[in-house]
């Protein structure tokens, strides 16, 4: 029954979108674009991001945006976005970005509103399937971080300058505030550490990007950085407390201060081949303070030191077919890369090799198939794997996406 | 597992190197003319052309806004983008799609007829475009050569 429903759904999807192949809806200076995608994932051992062990269709997203150009250097736009991946998203509609953009000169432009955060090469396009080869980006963009680093409200100053000798330099400076929902991926990650987040309060957020395209055709180098503080209320369910502390109905103040996520990147395009490498460092001080009225408050200070990197290569063989692969490593605690402080050493890392094939059926319709071999349990959520996390997982992903 | 991963990447690299040496029949030069609105007095370098069509250079020297137009007849379009913007057509389309889906830009104006391109450039202050060399350009539209 499910198989028949799935096949019918896929056939209808393919029929409709190969027959109706619009590039965009336009009326005067108003442009409307959008995309919709449906995926399927199945894994052999651990559940990864969703109930993937038995195979799941709980893996989709869609967006629609509308923009209007008032003057050649001034436009306003907004994008609504919805997604579902396991317990995250659940197809709740959110404002992905919404801002006014005024380009004063080449050197200086301003944006005001909710703006995508620059983080590495691909964070701003992480949700847009047709803009990349892969279905899952490497763990520099790990899914649970999306709610934290996707977009923020504030003011953006940006621009670029062409130097005669050294090439083109682009910059972006964003200042504002970041809102994090309590049902976000970040909450799921903290749940893994034994805390149920009940409220998030995040203060000032600042981001910067510097990108340099030297006079070597196809080469791009850069760095992005995000700074912010998070304060949260949490309920404790298994955080290891000293034996004399048994907190009933416990509450915690959770504070992540001096939070800094930095990514250094290099991308080289040689005709149809693109090489990319990125190294991410995530630093901060996690302070957890009990606020039980019956006991003396205790304070735990845990330094956060997370590193991740990847190397990737993609190649477009024809207008119809593209392939790519990457190797990525993620260490939740870079001072314990071999997992010596973990109960099972492989919880200390996540190493992943991926191979993807992309088929552009039309300009608007793409189909991708991707295989991942994962070693380590650092990004496997215990709540998804109640019987324990195994060391190795193979994951198969399929995704059909339509954009206009 | 590590040796399997290593072997996989080695094969991927070898396959790519093999495919790279197959000549790509689509990439050949079709001579194009770059045309601008008659008021434009600027001289342009190859970098200027690239930056204009990437939306990075948005002003002429007299601070007038640049309005670039794409001529989307496949052969000319591909030839121009490959040689002047130094991207493949697919990469160039994705570059603008990225801007559209992040809100940082809007799709450029596009025409698939030579006549429409010329008319737009003639009637729009600050306009620039490209047309195939065999396209007849009237005297009131300016053709430019690169420095």
CSV table of N, CA, C and O in Angstrom, one decimal, chain B residues 20-107:
chain,number,residue,atom,x,y,z
B,20,UNK,N,38.2,15.0,-17.8
B,20,UNK,CA,38.7,16.3,-18.1
B,20,UNK,C,39.4,16.4,-19.4
B,20,UNK,O,39.5,17.5,-20.0
B,21,UNK,N,40.1,15.3,-19.8
B,21,UNK,CA,40.9,15.4,-21.1
B,21,UNK,C,40.0,15.2,-22.3
B,21,UNK,O,40.4,15.4,-23.4
B,22,UNK,N,38.7,14.8,-22.1
B,22,UNK,CA,37.8,14.7,-23.3
B,22,UNK,C,37.4,16.1,-23.7
B,22,UNK,O,36.9,16.9,-22.8
B,23,UNK,N,37.7,16.5,-24.9
B,23,UNK,CA,37.4,17.9,-25.3
B,23,UNK,C,35.9,18.2,-25.1
B,23,UNK,O,35.1,17.3,-25.5
B,24,UNK,N,35.6,19.3,-24.6
B,24,UNK,CA,34.2,19.7,-24.4
B,24,UNK,C,33.7,20.4,-25.6
B,24,UNK,O,34.1,21.5,-25.9
B,25,UNK,N,32.9,19.8,-26.4
B,25,UNK,CA,32.4,20.3,-27.7
B,25,UNK,C,31.7,21.6,-27.6
B,25,UNK,O,31.6,22.4,-28.5
B,26,UNK,N,31.0,21.8,-26.4
B,26,UNK,CA,30.2,23.0,-26.2
B,26,UNK,C,31.0,24.3,-26.1
B,26,UNK,O,30.5,25.4,-26.3
B,27,UNK,N,32.2,24.2,-25.6
B,27,UNK,CA,33.0,25.4,-25.3
B,27,UNK,C,33.8,25.8,-26.5
B,27,UNK,O,34.9,25.3,-26.7
B,28,UNK,N,33.2,26.6,-27.3
B,28,UNK,CA,33.9,27.2,-28.4
B,28,UNK,C,33.5,28.7,-28.5
B,28,UNK,O,32.4,29.1,-28.0
B,29,UNK,N,34.4,29.5,-29.0
B,29,UNK,CA,34.2,30.9,-29.0
B,29,UNK,C,33.3,31.3,-30.1
B,29,UNK,O,33.5,31.0,-31.3
B,30,UNK,N,32.2,32.0,-29.8
B,30,UNK,CA,31.4,32.7,-30.8
B,30,UNK,C,31.7,34.2,-30.6
B,30,UNK,O,31.5,34.7,-29.5
B,31,UNK,N,32.2,34.8,-31.7
B,31,UNK,CA,32.5,36.2,-31.5
B,31,UNK,C,31.3,37.1,-31.1
B,31,UNK,O,30.2,36.9,-31.6
B,32,UNK,N,31.4,37.9,-30.0
B,32,UNK,CA,30.3,38.7,-29.6
B,32,UNK,C,30.7,40.2,-29.5
B,32,UNK,O,31.9,40.5,-29.5
B,33,UNK,N,29.7,41.0,-29.6
B,33,UNK,CA,30.0,42.5,-29.5
B,33,UNK,C,29.4,42.9,-28.2
B,33,UNK,O,28.3,42.5,-27.9
B,34,UNK,N,30.1,43.8,-27.5
B,34,UNK,CA,29.5,44.3,-26.2
B,34,UNK,C,29.0,45.7,-26.6
B,34,UNK,O,29.7,46.5,-27.2
B,35,UNK,N,27.7,45.9,-26.2
B,35,UNK,CA,27.0,47.1,-26.6
B,35,UNK,C,26.6,47.9,-25.3
B,35,UNK,O,26.2,47.3,-24.3
B,36,UNK,N,26.6,49.2,-25.4
B,36,UNK,CA,26.2,50.0,-24.2
B,36,UNK,C,25.4,51.2,-24.7
B,36,UNK,O,25.3,51.5,-25.9
B,37,UNK,N,24.7,51.8,-23.8
B,37,UNK,CA,23.8,53.0,-24.1
B,37,UNK,C,24.8,54.1,-24.6
B,37,UNK,O,25.9,54.2,-24.1
B,38,UNK,N,24.3,54.9,-25.6
B,38,UNK,CA,25.2,55.8,-26.2
B,38,UNK,C,25.9,56.9,-25.2
B,38,UNK,O,26.9,57.4,-25.5
B,39,UNK,N,25.2,57.1,-24.0
B,39,UNK,CA,25.8,58.0,-23.1
B,39,UNK,C,27.0,57.5,-22.3
B,39,UNK,O,27.7,58.3,-21.7
B,40,UNK,N,27.3,56.2,-22.4
B,40,UNK,CA,28.4,55.7,-21.6
B,40,UNK,C,29.7,56.0,-22.2
B,40,UNK,O,30.0,55.7,-23.4
B,41,UNK,N,30.6,56.6,-21.4
B,41,UNK,CA,31.9,57.1,-21.9
B,41,UNK,C,33.0,56.2,-21.4
B,41,UNK,O,34.1,56.4,-21.8
B,42,UNK,N,32.7,55.3,-20.4
B,42,UNK,CA,33.7,54.6,-19.7
B,42,UNK,C,34.5,53.6,-20.7
B,42,UNK,O,33.9,53.1,-21.6
B,43,UNK,N,35.8,53.4,-20.3
B,43,UNK,CA,36.5,52.3,-21.0
B,43,UNK,C,36.4,51.1,-20.0
B,43,UNK,O,36.4,51.3,-18.8
B,44,UNK,N,36.4,50.0,-20.5
B,44,UNK,CA,36.2,48.8,-19.6
B,44,UNK,C,37.3,47.8,-19.8
B,44,UNK,O,37.8,47.5,-20.9
B,45,UNK,N,37.6,47.2,-18.6
B,45,UNK,CA,38.6,46.1,-18.6
B,45,UNK,C,37.9,44.8,-18.6
B,45,UNK,O,36.7,44.7,-18.3
B,46,UNK,N,38.6,43.7,-18.8
B,46,UNK,CA,38.0,42.3,-18.7
B,46,UNK,C,37.4,42.1,-17.3
B,46,UNK,O,36.3,41.5,-17.1
B,47,UNK,N,38.1,42.6,-16.2
B,47,UNK,CA,37.6,42.5,-14.9
B,47,UNK,C,36.3,43.3,-14.7
B,47,UNK,O,35.4,42.8,-14.0
B,48,UNK,N,36.2,44.4,-15.3
B,48,UNK,CA,35.0,45.2,-15.2
B,48,UNK,C,33.8,44.5,-15.8
B,48,UNK,O,32.7,44.4,-15.2
B,49,UNK,N,34.0,43.9,-17.0
B,49,UNK,CA,32.9,43.1,-17.6
B,49,UNK,C,32.5,42.0,-16.7
B,49,UNK,O,31.3,41.8,-16.5
B,50,UNK,N,33.4,41.2,-16.2
B,50,UNK,CA,33.1,40.1,-15.3
B,50,UNK,C,32.3,40.6,-14.1
B,50,UNK,O,31.3,40.0,-13.8
B,51,UNK,N,32.8,41.7,-13.5
B,51,UNK,CA,32.1,42.2,-12.3
B,51,UNK,C,30.8,42.7,-12.6
B,51,UNK,O,29.9,42.6,-11.7
B,52,UNK,N,30.6,43.3,-13.8
B,52,UNK,CA,29.3,43.9,-14.1
B,52,UNK,C,28.3,42.7,-14.2
B,52,UNK,O,27.2,42.7,-13.6
B,53,UNK,N,28.6,41.7,-14.9
B,53,UNK,CA,27.7,40.6,-15.1
B,53,UNK,C,27.6,39.6,-13.9
B,53,UNK,O,26.7,38.8,-13.9
B,54,UNK,N,28.4,39.9,-12.9
B,54,UNK,CA,28.2,39.2,-11.6
B,54,UNK,C,27.5,40.0,-10.6
B,54,UNK,O,27.3,39.6,-9.5
B,55,UNK,N,27.2,41.2,-11.0
B,55,UNK,CA,26.4,42.1,-10.1
B,55,UNK,C,27.4,42.8,-9.1
B,55,UNK,O,26.9,43.3,-8.1
B,56,UNK,N,28.7,42.7,-9.3
B,56,UNK,CA,29.6,43.3,-8.3
B,56,UNK,C,29.9,44.7,-8.6
B,56,UNK,O,30.2,45.5,-7.7
B,57,UNK,N,30.0,45.0,-9.9
B,57,UNK,CA,30.2,46.4,-10.3
B,57,UNK,C,28.8,47.0,-10.7
B,57,UNK,O,28.2,46.5,-11.7
B,58,UNK,N,28.3,47.9,-10.0
B,58,UNK,CA,26.9,48.4,-10.2
B,58,UNK,C,26.8,49.8,-10.6
B,58,UNK,O,25.7,50.3,-10.8
B,59,UNK,N,28.0,50.5,-10.7
B,59,UNK,CA,27.9,51.9,-11.1
B,59,UNK,C,29.0,52.2,-12.2
B,59,UNK,O,30.1,51.7,-12.1
B,60,UNK,N,28.6,53.1,-13.1
B,60,UNK,CA,29.6,53.7,-14.1
B,60,UNK,C,30.4,54.7,-13.3
B,60,UNK,O,30.1,55.1,-12.2
B,61,UNK,N,31.4,55.2,-14.0
B,61,UNK,CA,32.3,56.2,-13.4
B,61,UNK,C,31.6,57.5,-13.0
B,61,UNK,O,32.0,58.2,-12.1
B,62,UNK,N,30.5,57.8,-13.7
B,62,UNK,CA,29.7,59.0,-13.4
B,62,UNK,C,28.6,58.7,-12.4
B,62,UNK,O,27.7,59.5,-12.2
B,63,UNK,N,28.7,57.6,-11.7
B,63,UNK,CA,27.8,57.1,-10.6
B,63,UNK,C,26.4,56.7,-11.1
B,63,UNK,O,25.5,56.4,-10.3
B,64,UNK,N,26.3,56.7,-12.4
B,64,UNK,CA,25.0,56.2,-13.0
B,64,UNK,C,24.9,54.6,-12.8
B,64,UNK,O,25.9,54.0,-12.8
B,65,UNK,N,23.7,54.2,-12.5
B,65,UNK,CA,23.5,52.7,-12.2
B,65,UNK,C,23.7,51.9,-13.5
B,65,UNK,O,23.2,52.3,-14.5
B,66,UNK,N,24.4,50.8,-13.4
B,66,UNK,CA,24.6,49.9,-14.5
B,66,UNK,C,23.4,48.9,-14.6
B,66,UNK,O,23.0,48.4,-13.5
B,67,UNK,N,22.8,48.8,-15.7
B,67,UNK,CA,21.7,47.9,-15.9
B,67,UNK,C,22.2,46.9,-17.0
B,67,UNK,O,22.1,47.2,-18.2
B,68,UNK,N,22.6,45.7,-16.6
B,68,UNK,CA,23.0,44.7,-17.6
B,68,UNK,C,21.9,43.8,-18.0
B,68,UNK,O,21.0,43.5,-17.3
B,69,UNK,N,22.0,43.4,-19.3
B,69,UNK,CA,20.9,42.6,-19.9
B,69,UNK,C,21.6,41.3,-20.5
B,69,UNK,O,22.6,41.4,-21.1
B,70,UNK,N,21.0,40.2,-20.3
B,70,UNK,CA,21.5,39.0,-20.8
B,70,UNK,C,20.8,38.6,-22.1
B,70,UNK,O,19.6,38.6,-22.2
B,71,UNK,N,21.6,38.3,-23.1
B,71,UNK,CA,21.1,37.8,-24.4
B,71,UNK,C,21.1,36.3,-24.3
B,71,UNK,O,22.2,35.7,-24.3
B,72,UNK,N,20.0,35.6,-24.2
B,72,UNK,CA,20.0,34.2,-23.8
B,72,UNK,C,19.9,33.2,-24.9
B,72,UNK,O,19.6,32.0,-24.7
B,73,UNK,N,20.2,33.6,-26.1
B,73,UNK,CA,20.3,32.6,-27.2
B,73,UNK,C,21.5,31.7,-26.9
B,73,UNK,O,22.6,32.2,-26.6
B,74,UNK,N,21.3,30.4,-26.8
B,74,UNK,CA,22.2,29.5,-26.1
B,74,UNK,C,23.7,29.6,-26.5
B,74,UNK,O,24.5,29.8,-25.6
B,75,UNK,N,24.0,29.6,-27.8
B,75,UNK,CA,25.4,29.6,-28.2
B,75,UNK,C,26.1,30.9,-27.8
B,75,UNK,O,27.2,30.9,-27.2
B,76,UNK,N,25.5,32.0,-28.0
B,76,UNK,CA,26.1,33.3,-27.7
B,76,UNK,C,26.2,33.5,-26.2
B,76,UNK,O,27.3,33.9,-25.7
B,77,UNK,N,25.2,33.1,-25.5
B,77,UNK,CA,25.1,33.2,-24.1
B,77,UNK,C,26.2,32.4,-23.4
B,77,UNK,O,27.0,32.9,-22.6
B,78,UNK,N,26.3,31.2,-23.9
B,78,UNK,CA,27.4,30.3,-23.3
B,78,UNK,C,28.8,30.8,-23.6
B,78,UNK,O,29.6,30.8,-22.8
B,79,UNK,N,29.0,31.3,-24.8
B,79,UNK,CA,30.3,31.8,-25.2
B,79,UNK,C,30.7,33.0,-24.4
B,79,UNK,O,31.8,33.1,-23.9
B,80,UNK,N,29.7,33.9,-24.2
B,80,UNK,CA,30.0,35.1,-23.5
B,80,UNK,C,30.3,34.8,-22.0
B,80,UNK,O,31.3,35.3,-21.5
B,81,UNK,N,29.5,34.0,-21.4
B,81,UNK,CA,29.7,33.7,-20.0
B,81,UNK,C,31.0,32.9,-19.8
B,81,UNK,O,31.7,33.2,-18.8
B,82,UNK,N,31.3,32.0,-20.7
B,82,UNK,CA,32.6,31.2,-20.5
B,82,UNK,C,33.8,32.1,-20.7
B,82,UNK,O,34.7,32.1,-19.9
B,83,UNK,N,33.8,33.0,-21.7
B,83,UNK,CA,35.0,33.8,-22.0
B,83,UNK,C,35.1,35.1,-21.2
B,83,UNK,O,36.2,35.5,-20.9
B,84,UNK,N,34.0,35.7,-20.9
B,84,UNK,CA,34.1,37.0,-20.2
B,84,UNK,C,33.8,36.9,-18.7
B,84,UNK,O,34.5,37.6,-17.9
B,85,UNK,N,32.9,36.0,-18.3
B,85,UNK,CA,32.6,35.9,-16.9
B,85,UNK,C,33.4,34.8,-16.3
B,85,UNK,O,33.6,34.7,-15.1
B,86,UNK,N,33.9,33.9,-17.1
B,86,UNK,CA,34.8,32.8,-16.7
B,86,UNK,C,34.1,31.8,-15.8
B,86,UNK,O,34.6,31.4,-14.8
B,87,UNK,N,32.8,31.5,-16.1
B,87,UNK,CA,32.0,30.5,-15.5
B,87,UNK,C,31.3,29.7,-16.6
B,87,UNK,O,31.2,30.2,-17.7
B,88,UNK,N,30.9,28.5,-16.2
B,88,UNK,CA,30.1,27.7,-17.2
B,88,UNK,C,28.7,28.3,-17.0
B,88,UNK,O,28.3,29.0,-16.0
B,89,UNK,N,27.9,28.0,-18.0
B,89,UNK,CA,26.5,28.5,-18.0
B,89,UNK,C,25.7,28.0,-16.8
B,89,UNK,O,25.0,28.8,-16.1
B,90,UNK,N,26.0,26.8,-16.5
B,90,UNK,CA,25.3,26.2,-15.3
B,90,UNK,C,25.7,26.9,-14.0
B,90,UNK,O,24.9,27.2,-13.2
B,91,UNK,N,27.0,27.2,-13.9
B,91,UNK,CA,27.5,27.8,-12.7
B,91,UNK,C,27.0,29.3,-12.7
B,91,UNK,O,26.7,29.8,-11.6
B,92,UNK,N,26.9,29.9,-13.8
B,92,UNK,CA,26.4,31.3,-13.8
B,92,UNK,C,24.9,31.3,-13.4
B,92,UNK,O,24.5,32.2,-12.6
B,93,UNK,N,24.1,30.4,-14.0
B,93,UNK,CA,22.7,30.4,-13.6
B,93,UNK,C,22.6,30.2,-12.1
B,93,UNK,O,21.7,30.8,-11.4
B,94,UNK,N,23.4,29.2,-11.6
B,94,UNK,CA,23.3,28.9,-10.1
B,94,UNK,C,23.7,30.1,-9.3
B,94,UNK,O,23.2,30.3,-8.2
B,95,UNK,N,24.7,30.9,-9.8
B,95,UNK,CA,25.2,32.1,-9.1
B,95,UNK,C,24.0,33.0,-8.9
B,95,UNK,O,23.8,33.6,-7.8
B,96,UNK,N,23.2,33.2,-9.9
B,96,UNK,CA,22.0,34.1,-9.8
B,96,UNK,C,20.9,33.5,-9.0
B,96,UNK,O,20.1,34.2,-8.3
B,97,UNK,N,20.7,32.2,-9.1
B,97,UNK,CA,19.7,31.5,-8.3
B,97,UNK,C,20.0,31.7,-6.9
B,97,UNK,O,19.1,31.8,-6.0
B,98,UNK,N,21.3,31.6,-6.5
B,98,UNK,CA,21.7,31.7,-5.1
B,98,UNK,C,21.3,33.1,-4.6
B,98,UNK,O,20.8,33.2,-3.5
B,99,UNK,N,21.5,34.1,-5.4
B,99,UNK,CA,21.1,35.5,-5.0
B,99,UNK,C,19.6,35.6,-4.8
B,99,UNK,O,19.1,36.2,-3.9
B,100,UNK,N,18.9,34.9,-5.7
B,100,UNK,CA,17.4,35.0,-5.7
B,100,UNK,C,16.9,34.3,-4.4
B,100,UNK,O,16.0,34.8,-3.7
B,101,UNK,N,17.5,33.1,-4.1
B,101,UNK,CA,17.0,32.3,-2.9
B,101,UNK,C,17.5,32.8,-1.6
B,101,UNK,O,17.2,32.2,-0.6
B,102,UNK,N,18.5,33.7,-1.6
B,102,UNK,CA,19.0,34.3,-0.3
B,102,UNK,C,18.5,35.7,-0.2
B,102,UNK,O,18.9,36.4,0.8
B,103,UNK,N,17.8,36.2,-1.2
B,103,UNK,CA,17.3,37.6,-1.2
B,103,UNK,C,18.3,38.6,-1.5
B,103,UNK,O,18.0,39.8,-1.5
B,104,UNK,N,19.5,38.3,-1.8
B,104,UNK,CA,20.6,39.2,-2.0
B,104,UNK,C,20.6,39.8,-3.5
B,104,UNK,O,21.5,40.6,-3.8
B,105,UNK,N,19.7,39.3,-4.3
B,105,UNK,CA,19.7,39.9,-5.7
B,105,UNK,C,18.5,39.4,-6.4
B,105,UNK,O,17.7,38.5,-5.9
B,106,UNK,N,18.2,40.0,-7.6
B,106,UNK,CA,17.1,39.6,-8.4
B,106,UNK,C,17.6,39.1,-9.7
B,106,UNK,O,18.6,39.6,-10.2
B,107,UNK,N,16.8,38.3,-10.4
B,107,UNK,CA,17.3,37.7,-11.7
B,107,UNK,C,17.5,38.9,-12.7
B,107,UNK,O,16.7,39.8,-12.7
